[in-house]
Amino acid sequence: AIAHFALASGRAASVRTDSIWAFLFSANWRFRSLGTDYFTATAAISPLQHFWSLSIEEQFYFVWPWLMLAIFTALMYREVTFATARRVVFATIAVISVASFLWALHETATNPDGAYFSTFSRTWELGLGAICAVAAPLFWRIPDAVRPVLAWAGDRKSTRLNSSHTDISRMPSSA
């Protein structure tokens, strides 16, 4: 509504369309279909462009629980143990995440702007979090003396990765 009064009619219509896509958690696909370059400062930027990441997150949260429920339901009929079910879920998440990461590497090299907004190129990022959630009980087995060392090593690696990227670095990459 504000866009109608604050922007020119053509721009207001575009923002109105963006708002519908954002409401439906599909803004990333809207911006991908428009060929939006997230890092371009010369073109008019949608005030709703930042909804792309929320859209990917919500798409993940919509599909992921149903997928996990389907796996658990299928395993329930086979009367497997909870530990076995956890391993199957872990393997499923790992396979999907690796496939997504490989797709992200391919798409980043061939269509970087499209890869930036792609649900399929971003699923691996959320998949890593899902892997950590499934593996969480294993973290309690790490000895107390080792935990600070692992935390320090992870922090150093994260710092090195963050400082090795430039404004033109492609994501994901092997930096």
mmCIF file with all atom_site columns, C-alpha atoms in Angstrom:
data_model
loop_
_atom_site.group_PDB
_atom_site.id
_atom_site.type_symbol
_atom_site.label_atom_id
_atom_site.label_alt_id
_atom_site.label_comp_id
_atom_site.label_asym_id
_atom_site.label_entity_id
_atom_site.label_seq_id
_atom_site.pdbx_PDB_ins_code
_atom_site.Cartn_x
_atom_site.Cartn_y
_atom_site.Cartn_z
_atom_site.occupancy
_atom_site.B_iso_or_equiv
_atom_site.pdbx_formal_charge
_atom_site.auth_seq_id
_atom_site.auth_comp_id
_atom_site.auth_asym_id
_atom_site.auth_atom_id
_atom_site.pdbx_PDB_model_num
ATOM 1   C CA . ALA A 1 1   ? 0.000  0.000   0.000   1.00 0.00 ? 1   ALA A CA 1
ATOM 2   C CA . ILE A 1 2   ? 2.821  2.406   0.844   1.00 0.00 ? 2   ILE A CA 1
ATOM 3   C CA . ALA A 1 3   ? 4.516  1.590   -2.462  1.00 0.00 ? 3   ALA A CA 1
ATOM 4   C CA . HIS A 1 4   ? 1.389  2.807   -4.302  1.00 0.00 ? 4   HIS A CA 1
ATOM 5   C CA . PHE A 1 5   ? 1.848  6.303   -2.873  1.00 0.00 ? 5   PHE A CA 1
ATOM 6   C CA . ALA A 1 6   ? 5.635  6.445   -2.567  1.00 0.00 ? 6   ALA A CA 1
ATOM 7   C CA . LEU A 1 7   ? 6.662  5.057   -5.950  1.00 0.00 ? 7   LEU A CA 1
ATOM 8   C CA . ALA A 1 8   ? 5.861  5.621   -9.609  1.00 0.00 ? 8   ALA A CA 1
ATOM 9   C CA . SER A 1 9   ? 3.006  3.452   -10.868 1.00 0.00 ? 9   SER A CA 1
ATOM 10  C CA . GLY A 1 10  ? 5.200  0.954   -12.752 1.00 0.00 ? 10  GLY A CA 1
ATOM 11  C CA . ARG A 1 11  ? 7.558  0.576   -9.824  1.00 0.00 ? 11  ARG A CA 1
ATOM 12  C CA . ALA A 1 12  ? 4.649  0.307   -7.373  1.00 0.00 ? 12  ALA A CA 1
ATOM 13  C CA . ALA A 1 13  ? 3.145  -2.506  -9.442  1.00 0.00 ? 13  ALA A CA 1
ATOM 14  C CA . SER A 1 14  ? 6.469  -4.340  -9.394  1.00 0.00 ? 14  SER A CA 1
ATOM 15  C CA . VAL A 1 15  ? 6.763  -3.964  -5.606  1.00 0.00 ? 15  VAL A CA 1
ATOM 16  C CA . ARG A 1 16  ? 3.161  -5.111  -5.222  1.00 0.00 ? 16  ARG A CA 1
ATOM 17  C CA . THR A 1 17  ? 3.987  -8.252  -7.242  1.00 0.00 ? 17  THR A CA 1
ATOM 18  C CA . ASP A 1 18  ? 7.152  -8.750  -5.150  1.00 0.00 ? 18  ASP A CA 1
ATOM 19  C CA . SER A 1 19  ? 5.049  -8.554  -1.991  1.00 0.00 ? 19  SER A CA 1
ATOM 20  C CA . ILE A 1 20  ? 2.751  -11.325 -3.223  1.00 0.00 ? 20  ILE A CA 1
ATOM 21  C CA . TRP A 1 21  ? 5.725  -13.554 -3.971  1.00 0.00 ? 21  TRP A CA 1
ATOM 22  C CA . ALA A 1 22  ? 7.235  -12.717 -0.565  1.00 0.00 ? 22  ALA A CA 1
ATOM 23  C CA . PHE A 1 23  ? 3.922  -13.514 1.147   1.00 0.00 ? 23  PHE A CA 1
ATOM 24  C CA . LEU A 1 24  ? 3.921  -16.908 -0.571  1.00 0.00 ? 24  LEU A CA 1
ATOM 25  C CA . PHE A 1 25  ? 7.550  -17.524 0.507   1.00 0.00 ? 25  PHE A CA 1
ATOM 26  C CA . SER A 1 26  ? 8.669  -17.611 -3.112  1.00 0.00 ? 26  SER A CA 1
ATOM 27  C CA . ALA A 1 27  ? 10.483 -14.290 -3.423  1.00 0.00 ? 27  ALA A CA 1
ATOM 28  C CA . ASN A 1 28  ? 13.724 -16.074 -4.305  1.00 0.00 ? 28  ASN A CA 1
ATOM 29  C CA . TRP A 1 29  ? 12.079 -17.603 -7.383  1.00 0.00 ? 29  TRP A CA 1
ATOM 30  C CA . ARG A 1 30  ? 10.617 -14.239 -8.376  1.00 0.00 ? 30  ARG A CA 1
ATOM 31  C CA . PHE A 1 31  ? 14.012 -12.542 -8.210  1.00 0.00 ? 31  PHE A CA 1
ATOM 32  C CA . ARG A 1 32  ? 15.671 -15.480 -9.941  1.00 0.00 ? 32  ARG A CA 1
ATOM 33  C CA . SER A 1 33  ? 13.114 -15.353 -12.797 1.00 0.00 ? 33  SER A CA 1
ATOM 34  C CA . LEU A 1 34  ? 13.756 -11.624 -13.196 1.00 0.00 ? 34  LEU A CA 1
ATOM 35  C CA . GLY A 1 35  ? 17.503 -12.253 -13.442 1.00 0.00 ? 35  GLY A CA 1
ATOM 36  C CA . THR A 1 36  ? 18.143 -10.092 -10.389 1.00 0.00 ? 36  THR A CA 1
ATOM 37  C CA . ASP A 1 37  ? 21.804 -9.541  -9.559  1.00 0.00 ? 37  ASP A CA 1
ATOM 38  C CA . TYR A 1 38  ? 21.858 -9.224  -5.776  1.00 0.00 ? 38  TYR A CA 1
ATOM 39  C CA . PHE A 1 39  ? 25.115 -7.278  -5.787  1.00 0.00 ? 39  PHE A CA 1
ATOM 40  C CA . THR A 1 40  ? 24.224 -4.752  -8.488  1.00 0.00 ? 40  THR A CA 1
ATOM 41  C CA . ALA A 1 41  ? 24.040 -1.235  -7.126  1.00 0.00 ? 41  ALA A CA 1
ATOM 42  C CA . THR A 1 42  ? 23.069 0.443   -10.392 1.00 0.00 ? 42  THR A CA 1
ATOM 43  C CA . ALA A 1 43  ? 19.604 -1.039  -10.908 1.00 0.00 ? 43  ALA A CA 1
ATOM 44  C CA . ALA A 1 44  ? 16.487 -0.260  -8.895  1.00 0.00 ? 44  ALA A CA 1
ATOM 45  C CA . ILE A 1 45  ? 16.352 -2.662  -5.973  1.00 0.00 ? 45  ILE A CA 1
ATOM 46  C CA . SER A 1 46  ? 13.111 -4.059  -4.684  1.00 0.00 ? 46  SER A CA 1
ATOM 47  C CA . PRO A 1 47  ? 12.491 -3.046  -1.070  1.00 0.00 ? 47  PRO A CA 1
ATOM 48  C CA . LEU A 1 48  ? 11.434 -6.679  -0.570  1.00 0.00 ? 48  LEU A CA 1
ATOM 49  C CA . GLN A 1 49  ? 14.527 -8.264  -2.117  1.00 0.00 ? 49  GLN A CA 1
ATOM 50  C CA . HIS A 1 50  ? 15.829 -9.308  1.304   1.00 0.00 ? 50  HIS A CA 1
ATOM 51  C CA . PHE A 1 51  ? 12.893 -11.742 1.564   1.00 0.00 ? 51  PHE A CA 1
ATOM 52  C CA . TRP A 1 52  ? 14.745 -14.142 -0.751  1.00 0.00 ? 52  TRP A CA 1
ATOM 53  C CA . SER A 1 53  ? 16.549 -15.830 2.144   1.00 0.00 ? 53  SER A CA 1
ATOM 54  C CA . LEU A 1 54  ? 13.404 -16.098 4.256   1.00 0.00 ? 54  LEU A CA 1
ATOM 55  C CA . SER A 1 55  ? 11.690 -17.737 1.277   1.00 0.00 ? 55  SER A CA 1
ATOM 56  C CA . ILE A 1 56  ? 14.407 -20.380 0.989   1.00 0.00 ? 56  ILE A CA 1
ATOM 57  C CA . GLU A 1 57  ? 14.266 -21.031 4.710   1.00 0.00 ? 57  GLU A CA 1
ATOM 58  C CA . GLU A 1 58  ? 10.487 -21.403 4.714   1.00 0.00 ? 58  GLU A CA 1
ATOM 59  C CA . GLN A 1 59  ? 10.559 -23.665 1.645   1.00 0.00 ? 59  GLN A CA 1
ATOM 60  C CA . PHE A 1 60  ? 13.026 -25.858 3.520   1.00 0.00 ? 60  PHE A CA 1
ATOM 61  C CA . TYR A 1 61  ? 10.869 -25.868 6.656   1.00 0.00 ? 61  TYR A CA 1
ATOM 62  C CA . PHE A 1 62  ? 7.804  -26.753 4.610   1.00 0.00 ? 62  PHE A CA 1
ATOM 63  C CA . VAL A 1 63  ? 9.348  -29.713 2.785   1.00 0.00 ? 63  VAL A CA 1
ATOM 64  C CA . TRP A 1 64  ? 11.832 -31.045 5.339   1.00 0.00 ? 64  TRP A CA 1
ATOM 65  C CA . PRO A 1 65  ? 9.431  -32.107 8.139   1.00 0.00 ? 65  PRO A CA 1
ATOM 66  C CA . TRP A 1 66  ? 7.218  -33.948 5.644   1.00 0.00 ? 66  TRP A CA 1
ATOM 67  C CA . LEU A 1 67  ? 10.230 -35.738 4.229   1.00 0.00 ? 67  LEU A CA 1
ATOM 68  C CA . MET A 1 68  ? 11.412 -36.738 7.707   1.00 0.00 ? 68  MET A CA 1
ATOM 69  C CA . LEU A 1 69  ? 7.893  -37.877 8.625   1.00 0.00 ? 69  LEU A CA 1
ATOM 70  C CA . ALA A 1 70  ? 7.712  -40.012 5.483   1.00 0.00 ? 70  ALA A CA 1
ATOM 71  C CA . ILE A 1 71  ? 11.038 -41.635 6.328   1.00 0.00 ? 71  ILE A CA 1
ATOM 72  C CA . PHE A 1 72  ? 10.065 -42.325 9.933   1.00 0.00 ? 72  PHE A CA 1
ATOM 73  C CA . THR A 1 73  ? 6.673  -43.671 8.841   1.00 0.00 ? 73  THR A CA 1
ATOM 74  C CA . ALA A 1 74  ? 8.266  -46.005 6.302   1.00 0.00 ? 74  ALA A CA 1
ATOM 75  C CA . LEU A 1 75  ? 10.743 -47.216 8.916   1.00 0.00 ? 75  LEU A CA 1
ATOM 76  C CA . MET A 1 76  ? 8.026  -47.659 11.536  1.00 0.00 ? 76  MET A CA 1
ATOM 77  C CA . TYR A 1 77  ? 6.431  -50.376 9.414   1.00 0.00 ? 77  TYR A CA 1
ATOM 78  C CA . ARG A 1 78  ? 9.759  -52.183 9.272   1.00 0.00 ? 78  ARG A CA 1
ATOM 79  C CA . GLU A 1 79  ? 10.033 -52.111 13.060  1.00 0.00 ? 79  GLU A CA 1
ATOM 80  C CA . VAL A 1 80  ? 13.559 -50.711 13.147  1.00 0.00 ? 80  VAL A CA 1
ATOM 81  C CA . THR A 1 81  ? 15.168 -49.311 16.279  1.00 0.00 ? 81  THR A CA 1
ATOM 82  C CA . PHE A 1 82  ? 15.308 -45.591 16.924  1.00 0.00 ? 82  PHE A CA 1
ATOM 83  C CA . ALA A 1 83  ? 19.092 -45.673 16.457  1.00 0.00 ? 83  ALA A CA 1
ATOM 84  C CA . THR A 1 84  ? 18.663 -47.253 13.028  1.00 0.00 ? 84  THR A CA 1
ATOM 85  C CA . ALA A 1 85  ? 16.000 -44.708 12.111  1.00 0.00 ? 85  ALA A CA 1
ATOM 86  C CA . ARG A 1 86  ? 18.364 -41.914 13.180  1.00 0.00 ? 86  ARG A CA 1
ATOM 87  C CA . ARG A 1 87  ? 21.103 -43.342 10.944  1.00 0.00 ? 87  ARG A CA 1
ATOM 88  C CA . VAL A 1 88  ? 18.716 -43.570 7.961   1.00 0.00 ? 88  VAL A CA 1
ATOM 89  C CA . VAL A 1 89  ? 17.583 -39.976 8.503   1.00 0.00 ? 89  VAL A CA 1
ATOM 90  C CA . PHE A 1 90  ? 21.213 -38.860 8.838   1.00 0.00 ? 90  PHE A CA 1
ATOM 91  C CA . ALA A 1 91  ? 22.137 -40.640 5.593   1.00 0.00 ? 91  ALA A CA 1
ATOM 92  C CA . THR A 1 92  ? 19.133 -39.167 3.772   1.00 0.00 ? 92  THR A CA 1
ATOM 93  C CA . ILE A 1 93  ? 19.996 -35.647 4.906   1.00 0.00 ? 93  ILE A CA 1
ATOM 94  C CA . ALA A 1 94  ? 23.639 -36.186 3.981   1.00 0.00 ? 94  ALA A CA 1
ATOM 95  C CA . VAL A 1 95  ? 22.793 -37.431 0.471   1.00 0.00 ? 95  VAL A CA 1
ATOM 96  C CA . ILE A 1 96  ? 20.418 -34.525 -0.167  1.00 0.00 ? 96  ILE A CA 1
ATOM 97  C CA . SER A 1 97  ? 22.938 -32.014 1.216   1.00 0.00 ? 97  SER A CA 1
ATOM 98  C CA . VAL A 1 98  ? 25.827 -33.375 -0.861  1.00 0.00 ? 98  VAL A CA 1
ATOM 99  C CA . ALA A 1 99  ? 23.650 -33.365 -3.987  1.00 0.00 ? 99  ALA A CA 1
ATOM 100 C CA . SER A 1 100 ? 22.621 -29.776 -3.258  1.00 0.00 ? 100 SER A CA 1
ATOM 101 C CA . PHE A 1 101 ? 26.235 -28.734 -2.670  1.00 0.00 ? 101 PHE A CA 1
ATOM 102 C CA . LEU A 1 102 ? 27.367 -30.327 -5.940  1.00 0.00 ? 102 LEU A CA 1
ATOM 103 C CA . TRP A 1 103 ? 24.503 -28.598 -7.734  1.00 0.00 ? 103 TRP A CA 1
ATOM 104 C CA . ALA A 1 104 ? 25.504 -25.321 -6.082  1.00 0.00 ? 104 ALA A CA 1
ATOM 105 C CA . LEU A 1 105 ? 29.090 -25.704 -7.329  1.00 0.00 ? 105 LEU A CA 1
ATOM 106 C CA . HIS A 1 106 ? 27.821 -26.378 -10.845 1.00 0.00 ? 106 HIS A CA 1
ATOM 107 C CA . GLU A 1 107 ? 25.235 -23.619 -10.875 1.00 0.00 ? 107 GLU A CA 1
ATOM 108 C CA . THR A 1 108 ? 27.580 -21.080 -9.289  1.00 0.00 ? 108 THR A CA 1
ATOM 109 C CA . ALA A 1 109 ? 30.023 -21.689 -12.131 1.00 0.00 ? 109 ALA A CA 1
ATOM 110 C CA . THR A 1 110 ? 27.385 -21.570 -14.886 1.00 0.00 ? 110 THR A CA 1
ATOM 111 C CA . ASN A 1 111 ? 24.721 -19.175 -13.550 1.00 0.00 ? 111 ASN A CA 1
ATOM 112 C CA . PRO A 1 112 ? 25.939 -17.311 -10.446 1.00 0.00 ? 112 PRO A CA 1
ATOM 113 C CA . ASP A 1 113 ? 22.981 -14.930 -10.211 1.00 0.00 ? 113 ASP A CA 1
ATOM 114 C CA . GLY A 1 114 ? 20.497 -17.766 -10.534 1.00 0.00 ? 114 GLY A CA 1
ATOM 115 C CA . ALA A 1 115 ? 22.436 -19.904 -8.055  1.00 0.00 ? 115 ALA A CA 1
ATOM 116 C CA . TYR A 1 116 ? 22.273 -17.122 -5.498  1.00 0.00 ? 116 TYR A CA 1
ATOM 117 C CA . PHE A 1 117 ? 18.469 -17.288 -5.336  1.00 0.00 ? 117 PHE A CA 1
ATOM 118 C CA . SER A 1 118 ? 18.054 -21.035 -5.974  1.00 0.00 ? 118 SER A CA 1
ATOM 119 C CA . THR A 1 119 ? 16.456 -23.211 -3.310  1.00 0.00 ? 119 THR A CA 1
ATOM 120 C CA . PHE A 1 120 ? 18.311 -26.211 -4.722  1.00 0.00 ? 120 PHE A CA 1
ATOM 121 C CA . SER A 1 121 ? 21.684 -24.443 -4.499  1.00 0.00 ? 121 SER A CA 1
ATOM 122 C CA . ARG A 1 122 ? 21.019 -23.385 -0.908  1.00 0.00 ? 122 ARG A CA 1
ATOM 123 C CA . THR A 1 123 ? 19.480 -26.532 0.593   1.00 0.00 ? 123 THR A CA 1
ATOM 124 C CA . TRP A 1 124 ? 22.895 -27.900 1.580   1.00 0.00 ? 124 TRP A CA 1
ATOM 125 C CA . GLU A 1 125 ? 23.409 -24.963 3.955   1.00 0.00 ? 125 GLU A CA 1
ATOM 126 C CA . LEU A 1 126 ? 20.264 -25.769 5.901   1.00 0.00 ? 126 LEU A CA 1
ATOM 127 C CA . GLY A 1 127 ? 21.020 -29.473 5.508   1.00 0.00 ? 127 GLY A CA 1
ATOM 128 C CA . LEU A 1 128 ? 24.243 -29.014 7.473   1.00 0.00 ? 128 LEU A CA 1
ATOM 129 C CA . GLY A 1 129 ? 22.201 -27.646 10.344  1.00 0.00 ? 129 GLY A CA 1
ATOM 130 C CA . ALA A 1 130 ? 19.838 -30.606 10.070  1.00 0.00 ? 130 ALA A CA 1
ATOM 131 C CA . ILE A 1 131 ? 22.824 -32.985 10.176  1.00 0.00 ? 131 ILE A CA 1
ATOM 132 C CA . CYS A 1 132 ? 24.058 -31.277 13.345  1.00 0.00 ? 132 CYS A CA 1
ATOM 133 C CA . ALA A 1 133 ? 20.600 -31.649 14.891  1.00 0.00 ? 133 ALA A CA 1
ATOM 134 C CA . VAL A 1 134 ? 20.454 -35.364 14.104  1.00 0.00 ? 134 VAL A CA 1
ATOM 135 C CA . ALA A 1 135 ? 24.039 -35.882 15.312  1.00 0.00 ? 135 ALA A CA 1
ATOM 136 C CA . ALA A 1 136 ? 23.596 -33.782 18.478  1.00 0.00 ? 136 ALA A CA 1
ATOM 137 C CA . PRO A 1 137 ? 23.543 -36.784 20.852  1.00 0.00 ? 137 PRO A CA 1
ATOM 138 C CA . LEU A 1 138 ? 27.011 -37.727 19.595  1.00 0.00 ? 138 LEU A CA 1
ATOM 139 C CA . PHE A 1 139 ? 28.424 -34.372 20.718  1.00 0.00 ? 139 PHE A CA 1
ATOM 140 C CA . TRP A 1 140 ? 27.928 -35.380 24.353  1.00 0.00 ? 140 TRP A CA 1
ATOM 141 C CA . ARG A 1 141 ? 30.530 -38.098 23.835  1.00 0.00 ? 141 ARG A CA 1
ATOM 142 C CA . ILE A 1 142 ? 33.264 -35.549 23.125  1.00 0.00 ? 142 ILE A CA 1
ATOM 143 C CA . PRO A 1 143 ? 35.493 -35.298 26.195  1.00 0.00 ? 143 PRO A CA 1
ATOM 144 C CA . ASP A 1 144 ? 35.264 -31.998 28.082  1.00 0.00 ? 144 ASP A CA 1
ATOM 145 C CA . ALA A 1 145 ? 38.979 -31.343 27.586  1.00 0.00 ? 145 ALA A CA 1
ATOM 146 C CA . VAL A 1 146 ? 38.656 -31.614 23.789  1.00 0.00 ? 146 VAL A CA 1
ATOM 147 C CA . ARG A 1 147 ? 35.634 -29.327 23.368  1.00 0.00 ? 147 ARG A CA 1
ATOM 148 C CA . PRO A 1 148 ? 37.501 -25.997 23.769  1.00 0.00 ? 148 PRO A CA 1
ATOM 149 C CA . VAL A 1 149 ? 40.153 -27.161 21.299  1.00 0.00 ? 149 VAL A CA 1
ATOM 150 C CA . LEU A 1 150 ? 37.490 -28.044 18.725  1.00 0.00 ? 150 LEU A CA 1
ATOM 151 C CA . ALA A 1 151 ? 35.712 -24.724 19.335  1.00 0.00 ? 151 ALA A CA 1
ATOM 152 C CA . TRP A 1 152 ? 38.963 -22.807 18.866  1.00 0.00 ? 152 TRP A CA 1
ATOM 153 C CA . ALA A 1 153 ? 39.829 -24.745 15.693  1.00 0.00 ? 153 ALA A CA 1
ATOM 154 C CA . GLY A 1 154 ? 36.359 -24.136 14.273  1.00 0.00 ? 154 GLY A CA 1
ATOM 155 C CA . ASP A 1 155 ? 36.587 -20.441 15.058  1.00 0.00 ? 155 ASP A CA 1
ATOM 156 C CA . ARG A 1 156 ? 39.986 -20.169 13.353  1.00 0.00 ? 156 ARG A CA 1
ATOM 157 C CA . LYS A 1 157 ? 38.737 -22.018 10.273  1.00 0.00 ? 157 LYS A CA 1
ATOM 158 C CA . SER A 1 158 ? 35.637 -19.829 10.092  1.00 0.00 ? 158 SER A CA 1
ATOM 159 C CA . THR A 1 159 ? 37.750 -16.682 10.417  1.00 0.00 ? 159 THR A CA 1
ATOM 160 C CA . ARG A 1 160 ? 40.109 -17.852 7.682   1.00 0.00 ? 160 ARG A CA 1
ATOM 161 C CA . LEU A 1 161 ? 37.242 -18.682 5.339   1.00 0.00 ? 161 LEU A CA 1
ATOM 162 C CA . ASN A 1 162 ? 35.513 -15.361 5.957   1.00 0.00 ? 162 ASN A CA 1
ATOM 163 C CA . SER A 1 163 ? 38.690 -13.364 5.390   1.00 0.00 ? 163 SER A CA 1
ATOM 164 C CA . SER A 1 164 ? 39.678 -15.235 2.221   1.00 0.00 ? 164 SER A CA 1
ATOM 165 C CA . HIS A 1 165 ? 36.629 -14.159 0.209   1.00 0.00 ? 165 HIS A CA 1
ATOM 166 C CA . THR A 1 166 ? 36.565 -10.985 -1.803  1.00 0.00 ? 166 THR A CA 1
ATOM 167 C CA . ASP A 1 167 ? 33.712 -8.996  -3.263  1.00 0.00 ? 167 ASP A CA 1
ATOM 168 C CA . ILE A 1 168 ? 33.880 -11.140 -6.394  1.00 0.00 ? 168 ILE A CA 1
ATOM 169 C CA . SER A 1 169 ? 34.220 -14.531 -4.672  1.00 0.00 ? 169 SER A CA 1
ATOM 170 C CA . ARG A 1 170 ? 31.664 -17.061 -5.780  1.00 0.00 ? 170 ARG A CA 1
ATOM 171 C CA . MET A 1 171 ? 29.770 -19.041 -3.212  1.00 0.00 ? 171 MET A CA 1
ATOM 172 C CA . PRO A 1 172 ? 30.125 -21.872 -2.612  1.00 0.00 ? 172 PRO A CA 1
ATOM 173 C CA . SER A 1 173 ? 33.806 -22.185 -3.311  1.00 0.00 ? 173 SER A CA 1
ATOM 174 C CA . SER A 1 174 ? 36.788 -24.067 -2.028  1.00 0.00 ? 174 SER A CA 1
ATOM 175 C CA . ALA A 1 175 ? 38.410 -21.057 -0.329  1.00 0.00 ? 175 ALA A CA 1
#
